[in-house]
Amino acid sequence: MSATKRLQTIQSHLSTAPASGSGSGIAKPEIKVVAVYGAGLMGAGIAQVAAFAGYDGLAIIRKSSERIAKHMAPEGTDTAPIIDGIVKAIKTTTDRAEAVKDADLVIEAIIEDLAIKQDFFKYLDTVANGLLIKEINAKCPQERKKRFGGLHFFNPVPVMRLVEVIRTEDTLPEVDDALYAFGKSLKKKPIRAKDTPGFIVNRLLMPLNREAIRMVERGDATFQDVDTAMKLGAGHPMGPFELFDYVGLANKTDTNLLVGKGWVKRAEQGYIPKAYVEPQGTLIQDLVAQGKLGRKSGEGFYKYEQKGKKSLT
């Protein structure tokens, strides 16, 4: 069956697993309509797996359709028919109000910029009153917080099986259960974590990555050998420097700063070792200053040809 045909025959209903929450008297929300806001690597990947899981009315912006088509089309083939198939099977829009107005679940996958994210959620407050739990009074800010949780996917989303389901201090158990069931419906393995800096994976991975940077800065090893060591010695699918390039170096810098601030506070409170927040050099920042942002710019730690194949810088 062609990729276009598969999209056109997406199932229209989703059954979710029974709730395991503590029971606040509110039924676990049933997620049918999903809106993915953001068209980068993460947004397009989430949209793709949600579409194939059979969700109704998935609303994404047009650029995401193009990214999905590129992933699905054999190299060198015309993606226009696949984009047409996506448009027929999935509701697409560039109007953010239109994208979220009927959604049971809105997934934010926009740029790693705190101010932009805060602006988006302020906007979402004004237009998405029915999200997840309709019995809650959506006009009360404290009540809206109860319908908020995290879904942390991993790149590339269609390939990586893990999704971290994040609960805040305010997240209702029913919402947490709904997000967990949603992750399972995407054929992912969901795991639960509290809302702490880095959650689980990044909390373990970022100290490793920071030490990888320090090793190269000290001259202990080349970045190529560090990548080889972690792939062949530790079984990682990508080395840390390949991962930096894949995610984007500017994005990695911003994420490090955001998570790092949270870690500094945690270290001051004694929750994590102070070594986790030791300052590192400017290896990544220097590349960013030169316009070397990773794959998306054609060069980061590695150089990339048009087809994405890397060569050494």
PDB file of C-alpha atoms in Angstrom:
ATOM      1  CA  MET A   1       0.000   0.000   0.000  1.00  0.00           C
ATOM      2  CA  SER A   2       1.366   3.421  -0.920  1.00  0.00           C
ATOM      3  CA  ALA A   3       2.149   6.032   1.717  1.00  0.00           C
ATOM      4  CA  THR A   4      -0.657   8.219   0.357  1.00  0.00           C
ATOM      5  CA  LYS A   5      -3.144   5.362   0.529  1.00  0.00           C
ATOM      6  CA  ARG A   6      -2.118   4.559   4.096  1.00  0.00           C
ATOM      7  CA  LEU A   7      -2.832   8.130   5.117  1.00  0.00           C
ATOM      8  CA  GLN A   8      -6.198   8.098   3.356  1.00  0.00           C
ATOM      9  CA  THR A   9      -7.275   4.987   5.266  1.00  0.00           C
ATOM     10  CA  ILE A  10      -6.361   6.210   8.754  1.00  0.00           C
ATOM     11  CA  GLN A  11      -8.771   4.856  11.344  1.00  0.00           C
ATOM     12  CA  SER A  12     -11.151   7.434  12.741  1.00  0.00           C
ATOM     13  CA  HIS A  13     -11.435   6.262  16.346  1.00  0.00           C
ATOM     14  CA  LEU A  14      -9.107   5.581  19.247  1.00  0.00           C
ATOM     15  CA  SER A  15      -9.660   3.415  22.305  1.00  0.00           C
ATOM     16  CA  THR A  16      -7.542   4.213  25.339  1.00  0.00           C
ATOM     17  CA  ALA A  17      -6.441   2.096  28.275  1.00  0.00           C
ATOM     18  CA  PRO A  18      -8.428   2.183  31.542  1.00  0.00           C
ATOM     19  CA  ALA A  19      -7.447   4.867  34.002  1.00  0.00           C
ATOM     20  CA  SER A  20      -5.248   3.994  36.930  1.00  0.00           C
ATOM     21  CA  GLY A  21      -5.527   7.368  38.658  1.00  0.00           C
ATOM     22  CA  SER A  22      -6.502   8.046  42.230  1.00  0.00           C
ATOM     23  CA  GLY A  23     -10.015   9.069  41.250  1.00  0.00           C
ATOM     24  CA  SER A  24     -11.048  12.704  41.672  1.00  0.00           C
ATOM     25  CA  GLY A  25     -14.598  12.000  40.539  1.00  0.00           C
ATOM     26  CA  ILE A  26     -13.822  13.062  36.961  1.00  0.00           C
ATOM     27  CA  ALA A  27     -13.680  10.428  34.249  1.00  0.00           C
ATOM     28  CA  LYS A  28     -10.391  10.037  32.439  1.00  0.00           C
ATOM     29  CA  PRO A  29     -10.690  12.244  29.343  1.00  0.00           C
ATOM     30  CA  GLU A  30     -10.963  10.539  25.992  1.00  0.00           C
ATOM     31  CA  ILE A  31      -8.597  12.019  23.452  1.00  0.00           C
ATOM     32  CA  LYS A  32      -9.943  11.977  19.907  1.00  0.00           C
ATOM     33  CA  VAL A  33      -8.874  15.246  18.310  1.00  0.00           C
ATOM     34  CA  VAL A  34      -5.199  16.189  18.537  1.00  0.00           C
ATOM     35  CA  ALA A  35      -3.561  19.441  17.480  1.00  0.00           C
ATOM     36  CA  VAL A  36       0.198  19.577  17.025  1.00  0.00           C
ATOM     37  CA  TYR A  37       1.520  23.129  17.104  1.00  0.00           C
ATOM     38  CA  GLY A  38       4.972  23.433  15.565  1.00  0.00           C
ATOM     39  CA  ALA A  39       6.547  22.274  12.317  1.00  0.00           C
ATOM     40  CA  GLY A  40      10.108  21.428  13.233  1.00  0.00           C
ATOM     41  CA  LEU A  41      11.621  17.962  13.513  1.00  0.00           C
ATOM     42  CA  MET A  42       9.633  17.207  16.656  1.00  0.00           C
ATOM     43  CA  GLY A  43       6.317  18.653  15.530  1.00  0.00           C
ATOM     44  CA  ALA A  44       6.361  16.905  12.180  1.00  0.00           C
ATOM     45  CA  GLY A  45       7.381  13.622  13.785  1.00  0.00           C
ATOM     46  CA  ILE A  46       4.655  13.791  16.426  1.00  0.00           C
ATOM     47  CA  ALA A  47       2.094  14.672  13.764  1.00  0.00           C
ATOM     48  CA  GLN A  48       3.194  11.682  11.712  1.00  0.00           C
ATOM     49  CA  VAL A  49       2.872   9.105  14.499  1.00  0.00           C
ATOM     50  CA  ALA A  50      -0.413  10.588  15.729  1.00  0.00           C
ATOM     51  CA  ALA A  51      -1.855  10.418  12.222  1.00  0.00           C
ATOM     52  CA  PHE A  52      -0.938   6.775  11.820  1.00  0.00           C
ATOM     53  CA  ALA A  53      -2.394   6.029  15.270  1.00  0.00           C
ATOM     54  CA  GLY A  54      -5.789   7.059  13.912  1.00  0.00           C
ATOM     55  CA  TYR A  55      -6.621  10.362  15.558  1.00  0.00           C
ATOM     56  CA  ASP A  56      -9.422  12.506  14.163  1.00  0.00           C
ATOM     57  CA  GLY A  57      -8.897  16.049  12.977  1.00  0.00           C
ATOM     58  CA  LEU A  58      -5.162  16.286  13.567  1.00  0.00           C
ATOM     59  CA  ALA A  59      -4.424  19.960  12.909  1.00  0.00           C
ATOM     60  CA  ILE A  60      -0.912  20.946  11.890  1.00  0.00           C
ATOM     61  CA  ILE A  61       0.515  23.759   9.833  1.00  0.00           C
ATOM     62  CA  ARG A  62       1.357  23.167   6.193  1.00  0.00           C
ATOM     63  CA  LYS A  63       5.107  22.975   6.710  1.00  0.00           C
ATOM     64  CA  SER A  64       4.625  19.866   8.863  1.00  0.00           C
ATOM     65  CA  SER A  65       2.861  18.129   5.969  1.00  0.00           C
ATOM     66  CA  GLU A  66       5.885  18.783   3.795  1.00  0.00           C
ATOM     67  CA  ARG A  67       8.280  17.402   6.426  1.00  0.00           C
ATOM     68  CA  ILE A  68       6.158  14.261   6.866  1.00  0.00           C
ATOM     69  CA  ALA A  69       6.072  13.726   3.112  1.00  0.00           C
ATOM     70  CA  LYS A  70       9.863  13.950   2.889  1.00  0.00           C
ATOM     71  CA  HIS A  71      10.191  11.260   5.560  1.00  0.00           C
ATOM     72  CA  MET A  72       7.707   8.970   3.794  1.00  0.00           C
ATOM     73  CA  ALA A  73       8.746   9.408   0.176  1.00  0.00           C
ATOM     74  CA  PRO A  74      11.537   7.318  -1.377  1.00  0.00           C
ATOM     75  CA  GLU A  75      14.586   9.417  -2.144  1.00  0.00           C
ATOM     76  CA  GLY A  76      14.211  11.419  -5.337  1.00  0.00           C
ATOM     77  CA  THR A  77      10.440  10.960  -5.699  1.00  0.00           C
ATOM     78  CA  ASP A  78       7.794  13.660  -5.948  1.00  0.00           C
ATOM     79  CA  THR A  79       6.310  14.430  -2.528  1.00  0.00           C
ATOM     80  CA  ALA A  80       3.301  16.359  -3.879  1.00  0.00           C
ATOM     81  CA  PRO A  81       0.975  13.304  -4.029  1.00  0.00           C
ATOM     82  CA  ILE A  82       1.861  12.424  -0.437  1.00  0.00           C
ATOM     83  CA  ILE A  83       1.207  15.988   0.727  1.00  0.00           C
ATOM     84  CA  ASP A  84      -2.168  15.823  -1.031  1.00  0.00           C
ATOM     85  CA  GLY A  85      -2.882  12.589   0.827  1.00  0.00           C
ATOM     86  CA  ILE A  86      -1.983  14.191   4.144  1.00  0.00           C
ATOM     87  CA  VAL A  87      -4.253  17.149   3.425  1.00  0.00           C
ATOM     88  CA  LYS A  88      -7.149  14.792   2.626  1.00  0.00           C
ATOM     89  CA  ALA A  89      -6.623  12.643   5.707  1.00  0.00           C
ATOM     90  CA  ILE A  90      -5.572  15.324   8.186  1.00  0.00           C
ATOM     91  CA  LYS A  91      -6.939  18.774   8.802  1.00  0.00           C
ATOM     92  CA  THR A  92      -4.099  21.208   8.157  1.00  0.00           C
ATOM     93  CA  THR A  93      -4.005  24.927   8.817  1.00  0.00           C
ATOM     94  CA  THR A  94      -1.681  27.856   9.395  1.00  0.00           C
ATOM     95  CA  ASP A  95      -4.259  29.528  11.676  1.00  0.00           C
ATOM     96  CA  ARG A  96      -3.379  28.693  15.273  1.00  0.00           C
ATOM     97  CA  ALA A  97      -6.907  29.436  16.508  1.00  0.00           C
ATOM     98  CA  GLU A  98      -8.352  27.076  13.910  1.00  0.00           C
ATOM     99  CA  ALA A  99      -5.791  24.432  14.853  1.00  0.00           C
ATOM    100  CA  VAL A 100      -6.813  24.185  18.498  1.00  0.00           C
ATOM    101  CA  LYS A 101     -10.487  25.141  18.656  1.00  0.00           C
ATOM    102  CA  ASP A 102     -11.841  21.561  18.547  1.00  0.00           C
ATOM    103  CA  ALA A 103      -8.855  19.809  20.109  1.00  0.00           C
ATOM    104  CA  ASP A 104      -9.035  17.483  23.089  1.00  0.00           C
ATOM    105  CA  LEU A 105      -5.254  17.616  23.304  1.00  0.00           C
ATOM    106  CA  VAL A 106      -2.870  20.327  22.106  1.00  0.00           C
ATOM    107  CA  ILE A 107       0.788  19.350  21.810  1.00  0.00           C
ATOM    108  CA  GLU A 108       3.220  22.259  21.788  1.00  0.00           C
ATOM    109  CA  ALA A 109       6.374  21.535  19.809  1.00  0.00           C
ATOM    110  CA  ILE A 110       7.625  25.027  19.029  1.00  0.00           C
ATOM    111  CA  ILE A 111      11.069  26.592  19.257  1.00  0.00           C
ATOM    112  CA  GLU A 112      13.013  26.235  22.526  1.00  0.00           C
ATOM    113  CA  ASP A 113      12.433  29.824  23.572  1.00  0.00           C
ATOM    114  CA  LEU A 114      10.787  30.304  26.958  1.00  0.00           C
ATOM    115  CA  ALA A 115       9.213  33.672  26.100  1.00  0.00           C
ATOM    116  CA  ILE A 116       7.676  32.303  22.891  1.00  0.00           C
ATOM    117  CA  LYS A 117       6.352  29.249  24.720  1.00  0.00           C
ATOM    118  CA  GLN A 118       4.844  31.395  27.474  1.00  0.00           C
ATOM    119  CA  ASP A 119       3.165  33.577  24.859  1.00  0.00           C
ATOM    120  CA  PHE A 120       1.712  30.503  23.179  1.00  0.00           C
ATOM    121  CA  PHE A 121       0.247  29.110  26.398  1.00  0.00           C
ATOM    122  CA  LYS A 122      -1.226  32.486  27.311  1.00  0.00           C
ATOM    123  CA  TYR A 123      -2.884  32.468  23.907  1.00  0.00           C
ATOM    124  CA  LEU A 124      -3.999  28.869  24.346  1.00  0.00           C
ATOM    125  CA  ASP A 125      -5.732  29.857  27.566  1.00  0.00           C
ATOM    126  CA  THR A 126      -8.010  32.179  25.601  1.00  0.00           C
ATOM    127  CA  VAL A 127      -9.079  29.786  22.841  1.00  0.00           C
ATOM    128  CA  ALA A 128      -8.927  26.202  24.083  1.00  0.00           C
ATOM    129  CA  ASN A 129     -11.408  26.025  26.924  1.00  0.00           C
ATOM    130  CA  GLY A 130     -12.414  22.399  26.371  1.00  0.00           C
ATOM    131  CA  LEU A 131      -9.037  20.729  26.500  1.00  0.00           C
ATOM    132  CA  LEU A 132      -8.870  17.290  28.088  1.00  0.00           C
ATOM    133  CA  ILE A 133     -11.342  17.654  30.948  1.00  0.00           C
ATOM    134  CA  LYS A 134     -14.498  19.515  30.086  1.00  0.00           C
ATOM    135  CA  GLU A 135     -15.980  19.204  33.581  1.00  0.00           C
ATOM    136  CA  ILE A 136     -13.342  21.559  35.009  1.00  0.00           C
ATOM    137  CA  ASN A 137     -14.097  25.276  35.168  1.00  0.00           C
ATOM    138  CA  ALA A 138     -11.795  26.515  32.405  1.00  0.00           C
ATOM    139  CA  LYS A 139     -12.177  30.134  33.497  1.00  0.00           C
ATOM    140  CA  CYS A 140     -10.198  29.525  36.672  1.00  0.00           C
ATOM    141  CA  PRO A 141      -6.402  29.671  36.144  1.00  0.00           C
ATOM    142  CA  GLN A 142      -5.741  27.303  39.053  1.00  0.00           C
ATOM    143  CA  GLU A 143      -8.113  24.744  37.540  1.00  0.00           C
ATOM    144  CA  ARG A 144      -6.545  25.038  34.073  1.00  0.00           C
ATOM    145  CA  LYS A 145      -3.180  24.050  35.554  1.00  0.00           C
ATOM    146  CA  LYS A 146      -4.702  20.687  36.444  1.00  0.00           C
ATOM    147  CA  ARG A 147      -5.185  19.897  32.760  1.00  0.00           C
ATOM    148  CA  PHE A 148      -1.552  20.516  31.883  1.00  0.00           C
ATOM    149  CA  GLY A 149       1.106  17.817  31.573  1.00  0.00           C
ATOM    150  CA  GLY A 150       4.202  16.986  29.584  1.00  0.00           C
ATOM    151  CA  LEU A 151       4.941  14.601  26.726  1.00  0.00           C
ATOM    152  CA  HIS A 152       8.668  14.418  26.046  1.00  0.00           C
ATOM    153  CA  PHE A 153       9.355  12.685  22.732  1.00  0.00           C
ATOM    154  CA  PHE A 154      12.772  11.810  21.344  1.00  0.00           C
ATOM    155  CA  ASN A 155      14.320  12.401  17.932  1.00  0.00           C
ATOM    156  CA  PRO A 156      13.543  10.997  15.438  1.00  0.00           C
ATOM    157  CA  VAL A 157       9.995  10.620  16.779  1.00  0.00           C
ATOM    158  CA  PRO A 158       8.797   7.932  14.320  1.00  0.00           C
ATOM    159  CA  VAL A 159      11.781   5.737  15.257  1.00  0.00           C
ATOM    160  CA  MET A 160      12.376   6.317  18.979  1.00  0.00           C
ATOM    161  CA  ARG A 161       9.981   4.235  21.068  1.00  0.00           C
ATOM    162  CA  LEU A 162      10.209   6.150  24.335  1.00  0.00           C
ATOM    163  CA  VAL A 163       7.987   8.995  25.512  1.00  0.00           C
ATOM    164  CA  GLU A 164       8.283  10.551  28.971  1.00  0.00           C
ATOM    165  CA  VAL A 165       4.940  11.508  30.525  1.00  0.00           C
ATOM    166  CA  ILE A 166       5.524  14.434  32.857  1.00  0.00           C
ATOM    167  CA  ARG A 167       3.257  15.396  35.722  1.00  0.00           C
ATOM    168  CA  THR A 168       3.438  18.722  37.525  1.00  0.00           C
ATOM    169  CA  GLU A 169       2.373  19.326  41.109  1.00  0.00           C
ATOM    170  CA  ASP A 170      -1.053  20.325  39.751  1.00  0.00           C
ATOM    171  CA  THR A 171      -1.659  17.682  37.070  1.00  0.00           C
ATOM    172  CA  LEU A 172      -4.758  15.605  37.780  1.00  0.00           C
ATOM    173  CA  PRO A 173      -4.211  11.832  37.865  1.00  0.00           C
ATOM    174  CA  GLU A 174      -6.875  11.491  35.168  1.00  0.00           C
ATOM    175  CA  VAL A 175      -4.920  13.793  32.873  1.00  0.00           C
ATOM    176  CA  ASP A 176      -1.686  11.956  33.616  1.00  0.00           C
ATOM    177  CA  ASP A 177      -3.411   8.665  32.781  1.00  0.00           C
ATOM    178  CA  ALA A 178      -4.855  10.099  29.565  1.00  0.00           C
ATOM    179  CA  LEU A 179      -1.419  11.247  28.416  1.00  0.00           C
ATOM    180  CA  TYR A 180       0.070   7.863  29.326  1.00  0.00           C
ATOM    181  CA  ALA A 181      -2.631   6.090  27.298  1.00  0.00           C
ATOM    182  CA  PHE A 182      -2.050   8.495  24.428  1.00  0.00           C
ATOM    183  CA  GLY A 183       1.639   7.574  24.412  1.00  0.00           C
ATOM    184  CA  LYS A 184       0.754   3.869  24.287  1.00  0.00           C
ATOM    185  CA  SER A 185      -1.657   4.475  21.421  1.00  0.00           C
ATOM    186  CA  LEU A 186       1.249   5.882  19.391  1.00  0.00           C
ATOM    187  CA  LYS A 187       3.027   2.511  19.780  1.00  0.00           C
ATOM    188  CA  LYS A 188       5.466   4.128  22.192  1.00  0.00           C
ATOM    189  CA  LYS A 189       6.677   2.943  25.579  1.00  0.00           C
ATOM    190  CA  PRO A 190       5.549   5.647  28.021  1.00  0.00           C
ATOM    191  CA  ILE A 191       7.292   6.182  31.342  1.00  0.00           C
ATOM    192  CA  ARG A 192       6.242   8.566  34.107  1.00  0.00           C
ATOM    193  CA  ALA A 193       8.382  11.292  35.628  1.00  0.00           C
ATOM    194  CA  LYS A 194       7.942  14.303  37.869  1.00  0.00           C
ATOM    195  CA  ASP A 195       8.484  17.769  36.450  1.00  0.00           C
ATOM    196  CA  THR A 196      12.156  18.154  37.376  1.00  0.00           C
ATOM    197  CA  PRO A 197      15.002  19.613  35.263  1.00  0.00           C
ATOM    198  CA  GLY A 198      15.833  17.134  32.505  1.00  0.00           C
ATOM    199  CA  PHE A 199      13.122  14.626  33.524  1.00  0.00           C
ATOM    200  CA  ILE A 200      14.779  11.165  33.351  1.00  0.00           C
ATOM    201  CA  VAL A 201      16.704  10.743  30.107  1.00  0.00           C
ATOM    202  CA  ASN A 202      18.198  14.224  29.844  1.00  0.00           C
ATOM    203  CA  ARG A 203      18.960  14.303  33.538  1.00  0.00           C
ATOM    204  CA  LEU A 204      21.222  11.307  32.915  1.00  0.00           C
ATOM    205  CA  LEU A 205      22.315  12.242  29.396  1.00  0.00           C
ATOM    206  CA  MET A 206      23.253  15.881  29.844  1.00  0.00           C
ATOM    207  CA  PRO A 207      26.056  15.288  32.371  1.00  0.00           C
ATOM    208  CA  LEU A 208      27.468  12.737  29.918  1.00  0.00           C
ATOM    209  CA  ASN A 209      27.236  15.219  27.045  1.00  0.00           C
ATOM    210  CA  ARG A 210      28.792  17.993  29.097  1.00  0.00           C
ATOM    211  CA  GLU A 211      31.720  15.731  29.973  1.00  0.00           C
ATOM    212  CA  ALA A 212      32.072  14.783  26.282  1.00  0.00           C
ATOM    213  CA  ILE A 213      32.469  18.488  25.489  1.00  0.00           C
ATOM    214  CA  ARG A 214      34.998  18.933  28.292  1.00  0.00           C
ATOM    215  CA  MET A 215      37.021  15.940  27.032  1.00  0.00           C
ATOM    216  CA  VAL A 216      37.339  17.502  23.581  1.00  0.00           C
ATOM    217  CA  GLU A 217      38.147  20.925  25.025  1.00  0.00           C
ATOM    218  CA  ARG A 218      40.874  19.433  27.218  1.00  0.00           C
ATOM    219  CA  GLY A 219      42.298  17.496  24.269  1.00  0.00           C
ATOM    220  CA  ASP A 220      41.615  14.125  25.905  1.00  0.00           C
ATOM    221  CA  ALA A 221      39.991  12.794  22.714  1.00  0.00           C
ATOM    222  CA  THR A 222      38.644  13.970  19.368  1.00  0.00           C
ATOM    223  CA  PHE A 223      34.908  14.406  19.002  1.00  0.00           C
ATOM    224  CA  GLN A 224      34.955  11.685  16.325  1.00  0.00           C
ATOM    225  CA  ASP A 225      36.509   9.196  18.745  1.00  0.00           C
ATOM    226  CA  VAL A 226      34.069  10.164  21.492  1.00  0.00           C
ATOM    227  CA  ASP A 227      31.187   9.439  19.105  1.00  0.00           C
ATOM    228  CA  THR A 228      32.704   6.108  18.090  1.00  0.00           C
ATOM    229  CA  ALA A 229      33.300   5.174  21.724  1.00  0.00           C
ATOM    230  CA  MET A 230      29.711   5.802  22.771  1.00  0.00           C
ATOM    231  CA  LYS A 231      28.248   3.988  19.756  1.00  0.00           C
ATOM    232  CA  LEU A 232      30.451   0.905  19.875  1.00  0.00           C
ATOM    233  CA  GLY A 233      31.272   0.852  23.578  1.00  0.00           C
ATOM    234  CA  ALA A 234      27.966   1.929  25.121  1.00  0.00           C
ATOM    235  CA  GLY A 235      25.550   0.935  22.362  1.00  0.00           C
ATOM    236  CA  HIS A 236      24.224   4.443  21.713  1.00  0.00           C
ATOM    237  CA  PRO A 237      22.612   4.900  18.270  1.00  0.00           C
ATOM    238  CA  MET A 238      24.357   8.272  17.929  1.00  0.00           C
ATOM    239  CA  GLY A 239      27.425   9.736  19.548  1.00  0.00           C
ATOM    240  CA  PRO A 240      26.954  12.960  21.538  1.00  0.00           C
ATOM    241  CA  PHE A 241      28.399  15.186  18.813  1.00  0.00           C
ATOM    242  CA  GLU A 242      26.302  13.544  16.108  1.00  0.00           C
ATOM    243  CA  LEU A 243      23.308  14.145  18.364  1.00  0.00           C
ATOM    244  CA  PHE A 244      24.254  17.796  18.858  1.00  0.00           C
ATOM    245  CA  ASP A 245      24.316  18.243  15.083  1.00  0.00           C
ATOM    246  CA  TYR A 246      21.048  16.380  14.610  1.00  0.00           C
ATOM    247  CA  VAL A 247      19.137  18.389  17.211  1.00  0.00           C
ATOM    248  CA  GLY A 248      20.779  21.669  16.202  1.00  0.00           C
ATOM    249  CA  LEU A 249      23.583  23.412  18.023  1.00  0.00           C
ATOM    250  CA  ALA A 250      21.704  26.643  18.717  1.00  0.00           C
ATOM    251  CA  ASN A 251      18.803  24.633  20.103  1.00  0.00           C
ATOM    252  CA  LYS A 252      21.190  22.558  22.195  1.00  0.00           C
ATOM    253  CA  THR A 253      22.726  25.681  23.668  1.00  0.00           C
ATOM    254  CA  ASP A 254      19.312  27.087  24.616  1.00  0.00           C
ATOM    255  CA  THR A 255      18.182  23.803  26.156  1.00  0.00           C
ATOM    256  CA  ASN A 256      21.400  23.486  28.125  1.00  0.00           C
ATOM    257  CA  LEU A 257      20.877  26.973  29.510  1.00  0.00           C
ATOM    258  CA  LEU A 258      17.259  26.355  30.490  1.00  0.00           C
ATOM    259  CA  VAL A 259      17.841  22.968  32.070  1.00  0.00           C
ATOM    260  CA  GLY A 260      21.120  24.199  33.540  1.00  0.00           C
ATOM    261  CA  LYS A 261      19.359  26.968  35.457  1.00  0.00           C
ATOM    262  CA  GLY A 262      17.031  24.411  36.964  1.00  0.00           C
ATOM    263  CA  TRP A 263      19.975  22.204  37.858  1.00  0.00           C
ATOM    264  CA  VAL A 264      21.832  25.051  39.555  1.00  0.00           C
ATOM    265  CA  LYS A 265      18.844  25.542  41.823  1.00  0.00           C
ATOM    266  CA  ARG A 266      18.647  21.796  42.471  1.00  0.00           C
ATOM    267  CA  ALA A 267      22.367  21.642  43.250  1.00  0.00           C
ATOM    268  CA  GLU A 268      22.024  24.528  45.697  1.00  0.00           C
ATOM    269  CA  GLN A 269      19.228  22.591  47.395  1.00  0.00           C
ATOM    270  CA  GLY A 270      21.388  19.458  47.554  1.00  0.00           C
ATOM    271  CA  TYR A 271      19.293  17.325  45.194  1.00  0.00           C
ATOM    272  CA  ILE A 272      22.046  16.737  42.624  1.00  0.00           C
ATOM    273  CA  PRO A 273      25.869  16.867  42.737  1.00  0.00           C
ATOM    274  CA  LYS A 274      27.393  20.291  42.158  1.00  0.00           C
ATOM    275  CA  ALA A 275      29.662  18.673  39.543  1.00  0.00           C
ATOM    276  CA  TYR A 276      26.599  18.444  37.284  1.00  0.00           C
ATOM    277  CA  VAL A 277      26.507  22.216  36.986  1.00  0.00           C
ATOM    278  CA  GLU A 278      30.202  22.978  36.669  1.00  0.00           C
ATOM    279  CA  PRO A 279      30.773  25.525  33.897  1.00  0.00           C
ATOM    280  CA  GLN A 280      31.981  24.207  30.563  1.00  0.00           C
ATOM    281  CA  GLY A 281      33.847  25.910  27.736  1.00  0.00           C
ATOM    282  CA  THR A 282      32.555  27.566  24.597  1.00  0.00           C
ATOM    283  CA  LEU A 283      32.981  24.747  22.070  1.00  0.00           C
ATOM    284  CA  ILE A 284      29.360  24.749  20.909  1.00  0.00           C
ATOM    285  CA  GLN A 285      28.903  28.500  21.246  1.00  0.00           C
ATOM    286  CA  ASP A 286      31.959  29.087  19.028  1.00  0.00           C
ATOM    287  CA  LEU A 287      30.456  26.932  16.265  1.00  0.00           C
ATOM    288  CA  VAL A 288      27.131  28.735  16.557  1.00  0.00           C
ATOM    289  CA  ALA A 289      28.911  32.098  16.258  1.00  0.00           C
ATOM    290  CA  GLN A 290      30.412  30.856  12.973  1.00  0.00           C
ATOM    291  CA  GLY A 291      26.956  29.935  11.661  1.00  0.00           C
ATOM    292  CA  LYS A 292      27.643  26.208  12.034  1.00  0.00           C
ATOM    293  CA  LEU A 293      24.348  25.061  13.503  1.00  0.00           C
ATOM    294  CA  GLY A 294      24.445  21.363  12.654  1.00  0.00           C
ATOM    295  CA  ARG A 295      22.570  19.488   9.947  1.00  0.00           C
ATOM    296  CA  LYS A 296      20.129  22.284   9.227  1.00  0.00           C
ATOM    297  CA  SER A 297      22.951  24.641   8.193  1.00  0.00           C
ATOM    298  CA  GLY A 298      25.010  21.973   6.432  1.00  0.00           C
ATOM    299  CA  GLU A 299      27.794  22.026   9.000  1.00  0.00           C
ATOM    300  CA  GLY A 300      28.300  21.647  12.725  1.00  0.00           C
ATOM    301  CA  PHE A 301      30.856  19.287  14.186  1.00  0.00           C
ATOM    302  CA  TYR A 302      30.500  17.445  10.865  1.00  0.00           C
ATOM    303  CA  LYS A 303      29.838  18.689   7.345  1.00  0.00           C
ATOM    304  CA  TYR A 304      26.715  17.475   5.565  1.00  0.00           C
ATOM    305  CA  GLU A 305      26.041  16.944   1.909  1.00  0.00           C
ATOM    306  CA  GLN A 306      22.619  17.681   0.422  1.00  0.00           C
ATOM    307  CA  LYS A 307      21.360  14.170   1.155  1.00  0.00           C
ATOM    308  CA  GLY A 308      22.317  14.488   4.824  1.00  0.00           C
ATOM    309  CA  LYS A 309      25.403  12.287   4.632  1.00  0.00           C
ATOM    310  CA  LYS A 310      28.076  13.555   6.966  1.00  0.00           C
ATOM    311  CA  SER A 311      31.767  14.064   6.418  1.00  0.00           C
ATOM    312  CA  LEU A 312      34.402  15.273   8.853  1.00  0.00           C
ATOM    313  CA  THR A 313      34.891  19.007   9.329  1.00  0.00           C
TER     314      THR A 313
END
